[in-house]
Short mmCIF file of C-alpha atoms in Angstrom, two decimals:
data_model
loop_
_atom_site.label_atom_id
_atom_site.label_comp_id
_atom_site.label_asym_id
_atom_site.label_seq_id
_atom_site.Cartn_x
_atom_site.Cartn_y
_atom_site.Cartn_z
CA MET A 1 86.50 285.75 36.64
CA GLN A 2 85.64 282.86 38.50
CA ALA A 3 85.81 279.55 36.16
CA SER A 4 85.77 276.84 38.78
CA ILE A 5 84.88 273.61 37.87
CA MET A 6 84.57 271.88 41.07
CA PRO A 7 82.05 274.10 42.63
CA ASP A 8 79.26 273.99 39.85
CA SER A 9 79.62 270.31 39.36
CA GLY A 10 78.26 270.15 43.22
CA PRO A 11 74.65 270.34 44.22
CA PRO A 12 72.87 273.60 45.24
CA ALA A 13 74.02 274.75 48.91
CA THR A 14 69.92 273.99 49.44
CA ALA A 15 69.57 270.72 48.30
CA THR A 16 70.82 267.63 49.96
CA PRO A 17 73.55 265.83 48.87
CA PRO A 18 74.20 262.38 48.93
CA ARG A 19 75.67 261.18 51.92
CA ARG A 20 79.37 260.10 51.68
CA PRO A 21 80.99 258.20 54.05
CA SER A 22 83.79 259.59 56.25
CA PHE A 23 87.31 259.66 54.32
CA LEU A 24 89.24 258.70 57.57
CA ARG A 25 86.03 256.35 58.39
CA SER A 26 86.79 254.94 55.35
CA ILE A 27 90.79 254.31 55.83
CA THR A 28 90.18 253.21 59.34
CA LEU A 29 87.63 250.22 57.93
CA GLU A 30 90.50 249.70 55.49
CA LEU A 31 93.06 248.79 58.13
CA ALA A 32 91.01 246.94 60.09
CA ALA A 33 90.08 244.83 57.17
CA LEU A 34 93.78 244.45 56.71
CA LEU A 35 94.64 243.38 60.24
CA ILE A 36 91.82 240.56 60.02
CA PHE A 37 93.34 239.37 56.68
CA VAL A 38 97.25 239.34 58.64
CA ALA A 39 95.16 237.75 61.43
CA LEU A 40 93.49 235.40 58.92
CA PHE A 41 96.86 234.35 57.47
CA ASN A 42 98.66 233.98 60.51
CA LEU A 43 95.89 231.83 62.12
CA PHE A 44 96.18 229.39 59.25
CA ALA A 45 99.76 229.86 58.63
CA GLY A 46 100.15 225.75 59.15
CA ILE A 47 98.87 225.54 55.65
CA GLY A 48 102.42 226.38 54.12
CA ALA A 49 103.58 223.67 55.30
CA ALA A 50 101.47 221.35 53.18
CA LEU A 51 101.95 223.61 50.18
CA ASN A 52 104.99 222.66 47.32
CA GLU A 53 106.73 225.70 46.00
CA THR A 54 104.68 226.18 43.39
CA GLY A 55 101.42 226.23 45.51
CA LEU A 56 103.40 228.68 47.79
CA ILE A 57 103.88 231.13 44.99
CA ILE A 58 100.62 231.20 44.01
CA LEU A 59 99.14 231.01 47.28
CA GLY A 60 101.56 234.29 48.01
CA LEU A 61 100.52 235.70 44.65
CA ILE A 62 96.61 235.67 45.94
CA MET A 63 98.23 237.12 49.12
CA ALA A 64 100.20 239.88 46.93
CA VAL A 65 96.76 240.95 45.24
CA THR A 66 94.48 240.67 47.96
CA PRO A 67 95.78 244.53 50.41
CA ALA A 68 95.39 246.15 46.94
CA LEU A 69 91.34 244.41 46.15
CA LEU A 70 90.57 245.45 49.34
CA TRP A 71 91.86 249.08 49.56
CA LEU A 72 89.96 249.51 46.14
CA LEU A 73 86.87 247.78 47.76
CA ILE A 74 86.78 250.40 50.71
CA PHE A 75 87.32 253.33 48.36
CA TYR A 76 84.24 252.19 46.01
CA ARG A 77 82.35 252.57 49.40
CA LEU A 78 83.77 256.19 49.68
CA ASP A 79 82.95 257.06 46.27
CA ARG A 80 79.43 255.14 46.07
CA ALA A 81 77.85 258.58 45.83
CA GLU A 82 79.42 258.57 42.35
CA PRO A 83 79.44 254.88 40.92
CA GLU A 84 80.85 256.23 37.77
CA PRO A 85 84.26 256.14 37.99
CA LYS A 86 84.88 252.76 39.39
CA ARG A 87 85.92 251.57 36.07
CA LEU A 88 88.05 254.41 35.63
CA VAL A 89 89.65 253.42 38.94
CA ALA A 90 90.36 249.99 37.94
CA GLY A 91 91.67 251.28 34.76
CA VAL A 92 94.07 253.34 36.82
CA TYR A 93 94.78 250.76 39.04
CA LEU A 94 96.14 248.33 36.04
CA THR A 95 98.00 250.83 34.39
CA GLY A 96 99.93 251.67 37.53
CA LEU A 97 100.40 247.78 37.85
CA LEU A 98 101.66 247.74 34.23
CA LEU A 99 103.81 250.67 34.12
CA ALA A 100 105.61 249.14 37.57
CA ALA A 101 105.77 245.79 36.07
CA ALA A 102 107.79 247.20 32.68
CA LEU A 103 109.72 249.44 34.78
CA HIS A 104 110.64 247.61 37.70
CA LEU A 105 113.25 245.44 36.24
CA PRO A 106 115.06 247.95 33.95
CA ILE A 107 115.41 250.89 36.84
CA PHE A 108 115.50 248.96 39.60
CA GLY A 109 117.42 245.94 38.66
CA VAL A 110 119.73 247.24 35.74
CA ILE A 111 119.84 250.75 35.67
CA PHE A 112 120.51 251.59 39.77
CA ASP A 113 121.10 248.09 40.45
CA THR A 114 119.58 249.25 43.72
CA GLN A 115 120.23 245.95 45.76
CA SER A 116 124.15 246.60 45.64
CA TRP A 117 124.28 249.90 47.19
CA LEU A 118 121.12 250.95 48.89
CA GLY A 119 121.21 249.19 52.01
CA ALA A 120 125.05 249.75 52.32
CA TYR A 121 124.78 252.79 54.72
CA TRP A 122 121.97 254.55 56.26
CA TRP A 123 122.22 257.62 54.41
CA SER A 124 122.40 255.65 51.03
CA GLN A 125 118.92 254.19 52.28
CA LEU A 126 117.27 257.27 52.97
CA LEU A 127 118.39 258.92 49.93
CA GLY A 128 118.07 256.20 47.52
CA ASN A 129 114.66 255.02 48.86
CA ILE A 130 113.81 259.05 48.62
CA LEU A 131 115.15 259.37 45.08
CA VAL A 132 114.74 255.90 43.03
CA VAL A 133 111.91 254.04 44.98
CA GLY A 134 109.91 257.27 45.77
CA MET A 135 110.60 258.96 42.41
CA VAL A 136 110.09 256.27 40.40
CA THR A 137 106.66 255.56 42.05
CA ALA A 138 105.31 258.83 42.00
CA ALA A 139 106.18 259.43 38.44
CA ILE A 140 104.23 256.09 38.01
CA ILE A 141 101.58 257.00 40.05
CA TYR A 142 101.52 260.84 38.10
CA GLY A 143 101.87 258.99 34.51
CA ALA A 144 98.57 256.45 35.27
CA VAL A 145 96.59 259.21 36.32
CA ARG A 146 97.30 261.39 33.69
CA VAL A 147 97.24 259.27 31.10
CA VAL A 148 93.83 257.45 32.18
CA VAL A 149 91.54 259.84 33.85
CA PHE A 150 93.41 263.25 34.44
CA ASP A 151 90.96 265.07 31.60
CA ASN A 152 88.12 262.59 31.98
CA PRO A 153 84.71 264.56 33.03
CA GLU A 154 84.55 261.71 35.57
CA PHE A 155 87.58 263.48 37.63
CA ASP A 156 85.14 265.97 39.06
CA GLU A 157 86.78 266.88 42.34
CA ARG A 158 89.88 266.81 44.46
CA LEU A 159 88.76 263.46 46.39
CA ASP A 160 88.86 261.82 42.67
CA GLY A 161 92.98 262.75 42.49
CA VAL A 162 93.14 261.03 45.83
CA ILE A 163 90.96 258.41 45.02
CA TYR A 164 92.85 257.50 41.57
CA ALA A 165 96.10 258.10 42.65
CA VAL A 166 95.80 255.39 45.38
CA ALA A 167 94.83 252.89 42.95
CA ALA A 168 97.74 253.78 41.06
CA GLY A 169 99.98 253.53 44.12
CA LEU A 170 98.31 249.64 44.82
CA GLY A 171 98.97 248.62 41.21
CA VAL A 172 102.65 249.64 42.16
CA ALA A 173 102.43 248.05 45.42
CA THR A 174 101.01 244.92 43.83
CA VAL A 175 104.27 244.46 41.36
CA SER A 176 106.06 245.24 44.70
CA ASN A 177 104.81 242.37 46.45
CA PHE A 178 104.90 240.08 43.19
CA VAL A 179 108.30 240.57 43.25
CA TYR A 180 108.74 239.92 46.56
CA VAL A 181 106.74 236.48 46.32
CA TRP A 182 108.64 235.31 43.09
CA GLN A 183 112.07 236.39 44.41
CA HIS A 184 111.59 234.07 47.34
CA GLY A 185 109.93 231.17 46.00
CA GLY A 186 106.65 231.58 47.89
CA VAL A 187 106.61 233.32 51.07
CA ASP A 188 105.33 232.26 54.86
CA LEU A 189 101.99 233.23 55.39
CA ASN A 190 102.53 234.91 58.79
CA ILE A 191 105.65 236.92 57.67
CA GLY A 192 104.50 237.33 53.89
CA SER A 193 100.92 238.54 54.82
CA ILE A 194 102.21 241.17 57.34
CA ARG A 195 105.07 242.21 54.60
CA VAL A 196 103.07 242.64 51.47
CA VAL A 197 100.41 244.99 53.88
CA VAL A 198 103.41 246.70 55.22
CA ASP A 199 104.38 247.63 51.54
CA THR A 200 100.97 248.61 50.48
CA LEU A 201 99.93 250.54 53.41
CA GLY A 202 103.63 252.66 52.42
CA TYR A 203 102.74 253.04 48.47
CA ALA A 204 98.98 253.72 49.23
CA SER A 205 99.22 256.50 51.66
CA SER A 206 102.22 258.43 50.09
CA ALA A 207 99.87 258.10 46.93
CA GLY A 208 97.45 259.96 48.55
CA MET A 209 99.38 262.81 49.27
CA LEU A 210 100.53 262.90 45.75
CA GLY A 211 96.81 262.51 44.46
CA TYR A 212 95.91 265.81 46.72
CA PHE A 213 98.46 267.42 44.41
CA ILE A 214 97.17 266.13 41.01
CA GLY A 215 93.46 267.10 42.43
CA GLN A 216 94.82 270.62 42.65
CA VAL A 217 96.20 271.44 39.41
CA ARG A 218 93.05 269.79 38.04
CA PHE A 219 91.10 272.51 39.21
CA GLU A 220 92.91 275.51 39.64
CA LYS A 221 95.88 277.46 38.16
CA THR A 222 99.09 276.59 40.31
CA PRO A 223 102.62 278.14 40.75
CA LEU A 224 105.36 276.00 38.37
CA ILE A 225 106.58 273.83 41.26
CA TYR A 226 103.29 273.46 43.14
CA LEU A 227 103.26 270.15 41.25
CA PRO A 228 107.11 269.14 41.68
CA GLY A 229 106.95 270.20 45.00
CA GLY A 230 103.93 267.52 45.37
CA VAL A 231 105.99 264.67 43.48
CA LEU A 232 108.78 265.23 45.60
CA LEU A 233 107.21 265.46 48.80
CA ALA A 234 105.32 262.02 47.69
CA ALA A 235 108.81 260.71 47.05
CA ILE A 236 110.08 261.87 50.38
CA LEU A 237 107.05 260.54 52.34
CA THR A 238 107.50 257.14 50.17
CA GLY A 239 111.17 257.12 51.13
CA LEU A 240 110.95 257.85 54.61
CA TYR A 241 108.58 255.45 55.03
CA PHE A 242 110.46 252.22 53.81
CA PHE A 243 113.33 253.70 55.50
CA LEU A 244 111.62 253.95 58.91
CA ILE A 245 110.40 250.15 58.12
CA GLU A 246 113.74 248.83 57.27
CA ARG A 247 115.90 250.49 59.85
CA THR A 248 113.58 250.35 62.87
CA GLY A 249 111.38 247.25 62.41
CA ALA A 250 112.25 243.88 62.53
CA ASN A 251 114.21 241.97 59.73
CA SER A 252 113.05 239.30 57.48
CA PHE A 253 113.65 236.51 60.05
CA GLY A 254 112.27 238.08 63.23
CA GLY A 255 109.59 237.57 65.23
CA GLU A 256 108.59 241.35 65.57
CA LEU A 257 106.91 241.94 62.32
CA TRP A 258 104.54 243.12 64.28
CA ARG A 259 106.01 246.05 65.15
CA ASP A 260 106.55 247.12 61.51
CA LEU A 261 103.01 246.45 60.91
CA LEU A 262 101.95 248.85 63.90
CA LEU A 263 104.23 251.45 62.68
CA GLY A 264 103.06 250.84 58.86
CA ILE A 265 99.42 251.73 60.05
CA PHE A 266 100.43 254.64 62.59
CA LEU A 267 102.32 256.38 59.79
CA THR A 268 99.56 255.74 56.92
CA LEU A 269 96.85 257.41 59.41
CA VAL A 270 99.06 260.60 59.96
CA MET A 271 99.45 260.43 56.25
CA MET A 272 95.92 260.01 55.21
CA GLY A 273 95.06 262.09 57.77
CA ALA A 274 97.01 264.92 56.76
CA VAL A 275 95.57 264.28 53.04
CA ALA A 276 91.97 264.44 54.10
CA TRP A 277 92.81 267.59 56.06
CA LEU A 278 93.97 269.23 53.04
CA VAL A 279 91.50 268.48 51.11
CA ARG A 280 88.64 269.52 53.51
CA ARG A 281 90.64 272.61 53.64
CA ALA A 282 91.29 273.10 50.01
CA ASN A 283 87.72 272.50 49.15
CA GLU A 284 86.49 275.19 52.19
CA GLU A 285 88.96 277.55 50.19
CA THR A 286 87.54 277.31 47.03
CA ALA A 287 84.02 277.85 48.28
CA ARG A 288 85.19 280.84 50.17
CA VAL A 289 86.77 282.37 47.01
CA ALA A 290 84.37 281.23 45.22
CA GLN A 291 81.52 282.34 48.02
CA LEU A 292 79.75 278.80 47.08
CA SER A 293 78.18 276.03 48.87
CA ALA A 294 81.25 273.43 49.59
CA THR A 295 79.06 270.31 49.48
CA GLY A 296 80.09 269.11 46.23
CA ASP A 297 83.41 268.23 47.79
CA SER A 298 82.68 267.69 51.15
CA TRP A 299 83.62 264.77 53.05
CA GLU A 300 80.78 265.17 54.80
CA ALA A 301 77.46 266.15 54.24
CA LYS A 302 76.40 269.99 54.60
CA ALA A 303 73.27 271.64 54.78
CA ALA A 304 75.02 274.55 54.36
CA VAL A 305 78.51 276.63 54.19
CA ASP A 306 79.40 278.88 57.32
CA GLU A 307 81.36 281.62 55.35
CA GLY A 308 82.68 282.82 58.26
CA GLY A 309 84.55 279.52 59.23
CA ALA A 310 85.97 279.11 56.09
CA ALA A 311 89.21 280.78 56.20
CA MET B 1 105.47 277.62 57.88
CA THR B 2 101.35 279.19 58.10
CA MET B 3 102.04 280.79 54.87
CA TRP B 4 103.36 277.32 52.97
CA ILE B 5 100.06 275.75 54.18
CA ASP B 6 98.16 278.54 53.23
CA ARG B 7 99.83 278.20 49.87
CA LEU B 8 99.59 274.47 49.78
CA ILE B 9 95.91 274.74 50.57
CA LYS B 10 94.88 277.59 48.12
CA PRO B 11 97.76 278.16 45.31
CA SER B 12 96.17 280.23 43.64
CA PRO B 13 94.05 283.20 44.54
CA THR B 14 91.42 282.58 42.35
CA ASN B 15 89.53 279.66 41.30
CA GLU B 16 90.42 279.65 37.52
CA ALA B 17 91.07 275.99 35.85
CA PRO B 18 94.28 275.35 34.26
CA GLY B 19 94.22 275.61 30.31
CA PRO B 20 96.06 273.10 28.54
CA ARG B 21 99.37 275.22 28.38
CA GLU B 22 99.37 274.85 32.40
CA GLN B 23 99.21 271.44 32.22
CA LEU B 24 101.79 270.90 29.82
CA ARG B 25 103.69 272.71 31.70
CA ASN B 26 103.23 271.01 34.90
CA ASP B 27 103.88 267.46 32.75
CA ILE B 28 107.10 269.37 31.82
CA ALA B 29 108.13 270.06 35.24
CA VAL B 30 107.16 267.03 36.89
CA ILE B 31 109.52 264.84 34.12
CA VAL B 32 112.24 267.15 34.79
CA THR B 33 111.76 266.93 38.31
CA VAL B 34 111.87 263.23 38.15
CA LEU B 35 114.74 262.95 35.53
CA PHE B 36 116.67 265.14 38.20
CA ALA B 37 116.72 263.00 41.24
CA LEU B 38 117.29 260.00 39.07
CA PHE B 39 120.25 261.50 37.91
CA LEU B 40 121.34 262.51 41.52
CA ALA B 41 120.72 259.08 42.51
CA LEU B 42 123.11 257.96 39.93
CA GLY B 43 125.54 260.00 41.80
CA ILE B 44 124.73 258.63 45.23
CA ARG B 45 124.94 255.42 43.36
CA ASN B 46 128.50 255.73 42.56
CA GLN B 47 129.42 257.48 45.82
CA VAL B 48 128.45 254.62 47.70
CA TYR B 49 130.36 252.47 45.07
CA THR B 50 133.88 254.49 45.52
CA ALA B 51 133.52 255.06 48.91
CA SER B 52 136.31 253.69 50.56
CA ARG B 53 138.88 253.46 53.63
CA LEU B 54 142.65 253.25 53.45
CA VAL B 55 144.72 250.87 55.72
CA SER B 56 148.03 250.87 56.44
CA ILE B 57 149.81 247.90 56.92
CA HIS B 58 154.23 247.78 58.33
CA GLU B 59 153.05 251.46 59.51
CA GLY B 60 152.64 252.73 56.05
CA GLY B 61 155.13 250.36 54.30
CA LEU B 62 151.65 249.58 52.05
CA ARG B 63 148.70 251.67 52.02
CA ILE B 64 145.92 249.85 50.39
CA ALA B 65 142.07 250.56 50.45
CA HIS B 66 138.96 248.16 50.77
CA PRO B 67 135.26 249.47 50.21
CA GLU B 68 134.26 251.87 53.03
CA ARG B 69 131.41 249.37 53.73
CA TRP B 70 133.26 246.11 53.90
CA VAL B 71 133.86 245.12 57.87
CA LEU B 72 137.68 244.93 58.88
CA GLN B 73 138.08 241.75 60.31
CA SER B 74 141.85 241.96 61.54
CA ASN B 75 144.68 244.19 60.97
CA ASP B 76 148.04 243.13 63.01
CA GLY B 77 149.91 245.51 61.38
CA ALA B 78 151.45 242.84 58.34
CA GLY B 79 148.10 241.90 56.77
CA LEU B 80 144.65 242.44 57.03
CA ILE B 81 141.17 240.90 56.47
CA ALA B 82 138.35 242.90 55.17
CA VAL B 83 135.03 241.06 54.51
CA ASN B 84 131.45 242.05 52.99
CA LEU B 85 129.22 240.72 55.19
CA GLY B 86 126.47 242.02 52.83
CA SER B 87 127.16 239.03 50.08
CA PRO B 88 124.32 237.32 48.70
CA SER B 89 126.60 234.03 48.86
CA THR B 90 127.14 232.23 52.21
CA TYR B 91 131.14 232.50 51.45
CA ASP B 92 131.51 236.51 52.19
CA SER B 93 133.90 238.68 49.39
CA ARG B 94 136.75 239.57 51.17
CA VAL B 95 140.35 240.78 50.90
CA GLU B 96 143.11 239.43 52.33
CA VAL B 97 146.36 240.98 52.63
CA THR B 98 149.35 239.01 53.89
CA SER B 99 153.18 240.03 54.17
CA ARG B 100 156.79 238.55 55.31
CA PRO B 101 160.29 239.20 54.69
CA LEU B 102 161.57 238.12 51.16
CA HIS B 103 163.59 235.02 51.83
CA PRO B 104 167.29 235.27 50.35
CA ASP B 105 168.01 234.92 46.59
CA GLU B 106 164.06 234.43 46.47
CA THR B 107 162.41 235.66 43.38
CA LEU B 108 158.50 236.58 43.09
CA GLU B 109 158.53 233.99 40.41
CA ARG B 110 159.48 231.96 43.13
CA ALA B 111 157.29 233.21 45.75
CA ARG B 112 154.23 232.80 43.42
CA PHE B 113 155.43 229.30 43.05
CA GLU B 114 155.62 227.71 46.60
CA ARG B 115 152.46 229.69 47.20
CA GLY B 116 150.96 227.97 44.54
CA LEU B 117 151.94 224.32 46.17
CA LYS B 118 150.91 225.74 49.52
CA LEU B 119 147.41 226.43 48.45
CA ALA B 120 147.38 223.00 46.67
CA THR B 121 147.98 221.32 49.85
CA GLU B 122 145.76 223.54 51.99
CA LEU B 123 142.46 224.28 49.97
CA SER B 124 140.01 221.86 48.86
CA SER B 125 139.89 220.97 44.76
CA TYR B 126 142.47 224.04 44.43
CA ARG B 127 142.87 224.68 41.01
CA GLU B 128 145.06 227.70 39.42
CA MET B 129 143.51 228.97 35.97
CA GLU B 130 146.04 232.04 34.76
CA ALA B 131 148.91 233.78 36.08
CA ALA B 132 149.83 237.25 34.05
CA GLN B 133 152.75 239.62 34.90
CA MET B 134 151.43 243.00 35.68
CA GLU B 135 152.44 246.14 37.67
CA VAL B 136 151.29 247.64 41.18
CA LEU B 137 152.53 251.12 42.36
CA ASN B 138 153.48 252.67 39.29
CA GLY B 139 156.29 250.33 38.25
CA ILE B 140 157.09 247.74 40.69
CA PRO B 141 156.39 244.01 39.08
CA ALA B 142 153.17 242.02 40.11
CA LEU B 143 152.27 238.51 39.27
CA VAL B 144 148.48 238.05 39.40
CA THR B 145 147.50 234.48 39.89
CA THR B 146 143.76 233.75 39.18
CA TYR B 147 142.70 230.23 40.47
CA GLY B 148 139.95 228.30 42.36
CA PHE B 149 138.90 226.25 44.96
CA VAL B 150 135.74 224.60 47.16
CA ALA B 151 135.14 226.18 50.58
CA ASP B 152 132.32 225.14 52.76
CA PRO B 153 131.50 228.23 54.95
CA THR B 154 128.16 226.96 56.72
CA ARG B 155 130.49 224.47 58.08
CA ASP B 156 131.73 226.43 61.11
CA ALA B 157 128.92 227.71 61.70
CA GLY B 158 126.96 224.45 62.37
CA VAL B 159 124.68 224.86 59.65
CA THR B 160 124.14 222.61 56.89
CA GLY B 161 124.70 224.24 53.66
CA LEU B 162 126.11 223.47 50.14
CA PRO B 163 129.89 224.20 49.88
CA VAL B 164 130.91 227.24 47.56
CA VAL B 165 132.99 227.15 44.29
CA VAL B 166 135.51 229.99 45.18
CA GLU B 167 136.74 232.35 42.42
CA ALA B 168 139.89 234.06 43.54
CA GLN B 169 142.84 236.25 42.45
CA ASP B 170 146.43 236.88 44.02
CA ILE B 171 148.25 240.11 43.51
CA LEU B 172 152.16 239.25 44.34
CA PHE B 173 154.32 241.92 44.96
CA VAL B 174 157.88 242.85 46.48
CA LYS B 175 158.42 246.39 48.07
CA GLY B 176 160.72 247.47 50.83
CA GLY B 177 162.24 243.62 50.90
CA MET B 178 158.84 242.77 52.07
CA LEU B 179 156.75 239.46 50.20
CA TYR B 180 152.88 241.50 49.61
CA VAL B 181 150.17 238.91 48.61
CA VAL B 182 147.05 240.50 48.03
CA SER B 183 144.27 237.67 47.82
CA LEU B 184 140.59 238.83 46.44
CA ARG B 185 138.38 236.17 47.21
CA ALA B 186 134.34 235.55 45.81
CA ASP B 187 131.81 233.23 45.47
CA ALA B 188 132.46 232.32 41.85
CA VAL B 189 128.75 232.63 40.75
CA ASP B 190 129.25 236.48 42.31
CA TRP B 191 132.70 237.12 40.98
CA GLU B 192 131.25 239.78 38.01
CA ALA B 193 128.95 241.63 40.71
CA ASN B 194 131.86 242.09 42.65
CA ALA B 195 134.18 243.61 39.79
CA ARG B 196 133.29 247.23 41.29
CA ASP B 197 134.67 246.46 44.69
CA PHE B 198 137.64 244.47 44.06
CA ALA B 199 138.19 247.57 41.79
CA VAL B 200 138.24 249.88 44.48
CA ILE B 201 141.29 247.81 46.18
CA THR B 202 143.37 247.15 42.60
CA ASN B 203 142.70 250.62 42.02
CA SER B 204 144.23 251.60 45.24
CA LEU B 205 147.15 249.23 44.44
CA ARG B 206 147.51 250.98 40.98
CA LEU B 207 147.46 247.79 39.44
CA ARG B 208 148.30 247.47 35.90
CA PRO B 209 149.58 245.73 32.68
CA ALA B 210 153.04 245.31 32.87
CA LYS B 211 154.72 248.04 30.19
CA SER B 212 157.32 244.80 29.03
CA PRO B 213 154.25 242.27 28.16
CA SER B 214 154.45 238.94 28.19
CA ALA B 215 151.63 236.80 27.27
CA ALA B 216 149.64 235.31 30.43
CA THR B 217 150.89 232.18 31.32
CA SER B 218 148.23 229.40 31.98
CA ALA B 219 148.06 227.03 34.65
CA ASP B 220 150.96 225.06 35.09
CA GLY B 221 149.65 222.32 36.90
CA PHE B 222 148.91 223.27 40.58
CA SER B 223 145.84 221.46 41.74
CA SER B 224 144.56 219.02 44.47
CA SER B 225 141.53 217.30 45.84
CA ALA B 226 142.91 217.87 49.13
CA ALA B 227 139.73 218.44 51.45
CA THR B 228 141.60 220.77 54.22
CA LEU B 229 140.15 223.73 55.30
CA GLU B 230 140.88 226.81 52.86
CA GLY B 231 142.06 229.75 54.28
CA GLY B 232 145.68 230.33 55.23
CA ASN B 233 148.61 232.11 53.31
#
C-alpha cells in the first residue's frame, strides 16, 4: 500500500513545475551575503569607538539578529514556489528563539554551569559541546518544528523539514549571539561580526542536517532509532563544529578571526552539501518506490524522471 | 557504509506515511535520547570537577592533591604552588604549600601566631577573620585560619588594573616534625565558585572538624595596612 504524501502533493510528471532556485546556490548566496555583512562591519569598525556602552550593546544586538534574518530571507527565496510557509518559518524561528532564551540560563548557567568545566580539557570540550550544547540545541530545534509546523499541511515536502529546522536553529543562534553581546557589554564591530556569523553558520548547518531527518519521519515510517540517530548526528555536528572553531581557530583577541570564518564557511558548505545530496537522493528513492515523478520535491525542475537513474 | 547511507536515505521499504502512534513513539525516543545525553554530560562534568593530580612533598612525607587542570608552577620538594590559570579574576586561584622543621618547643598555636604576624607585615590590608581547630589526615590536629588581603596582580604584568581583594584560608598542621602550611587563595568574589576545586585539596588532606570541638576563635587582631607585596609564607 503506497500512501506517500509527498509525491501526491507534487505536480504531474508532464506539467512544468515552478522553478525553484538550487539549494546549494542559495547557500552560496547566503554565505556571500554574510561575507558582505562582515566586510561592512569591518569597514566601519571605527564607528564603535564613537559609541558608549549602551550604543555598542544596541549595535551588537542588531548585529546578532542580522545574520539570522539574512539567512531567513535567502530561504524565503528558496521556497518562493510555495509562499505559504513564510509565516510558519517566522513562527518556528520565534519559537526556537523563545525556547532557547528560556532554557539558556537554567541549562548552561545553572544545571551544567558549562563555563566552569567545558574548556578544562580537550575531551571535556568536545563531549560537552556534543552532549550539552549540541543536544540541547537539537532538542530545541526538534521541539520548535514539532510543535509549530510538523502536523501542518503546509509541511508537504522533505525540504520543508530542512527549512523549518534551519529557522529554529537560527532562533537558537540569535539567542547565543544576544548572550555573547550582552555578556561583553557590546562588542568590537570587526571581531563581533565574525563571531556572530561563525556561530550562526554552525547552528544553522547542523540544524539543516536534523531537518533532513525531521523531513524523513514526517513522510515515512522509520525505525525506532532513526530520529534519535538524527538528533545525535546533529548534536555531534554541532559539537564538532564548535570544538574545531574553538580549538583550531583564533582566540577572542587574535587577529586571525578570519580563519574562523573561513573554517566555518567550509564546514557549512560540507554539511549543507551533504543535506542537499541526502534530500535529493531520498526524493529519488521515494519516487522510485512509488514509480511516480519526483518533480514535486526536487531541487531543480525536472521534466520527467529517469527511472533507471533513481537507484 | 553503503548500507548505512542507503538506510539513511530510504529507511522504509514503502512510502507509507507514519501514523500518530509512530510519531508519538519518535517523540518519546527523542526525549529519552536527549535526557540520556544530558545525564552523560553530568557525569563528564563531575569527572572534570573531581579530576586531580597527586603531588608529594618531602619525598612522600605529605601527599596532597590539586585539581588536575590547575598548573603546577613550582614544586621544590618542600612546597608547591598550583594555579588555576582559567580563573575569571586577574588574581588566579591557587594553592600554596610550604613546610619547615618545627622549632624546639614550638606549638601549632604559636606557629599560627607567628605566621599571622608575618602575613600582617607582608600583605597589604591583611585582616584575619576566623580561626578554627580541625583535623587532617585522620586525626592530626590542625588550625584553619581564614583571612583576607589586597593583592595587585596586574602590576607585575605592567598592566593597569584594579587591585583585588583576596580571600584565603591557611591550614596549619605538624606531621613528622615538619610544620606544613597549606594556603588556599582566590579572589574573594570567586571564593564560592572555587569551593569545588578547593574541596579536591581539602579532601586529599581529609580535613575534618576536630573530634573535641572547640568554638571557632574569632580573629584576635592581626591586621595591617602595609602596602607591601603579597605572597611569601
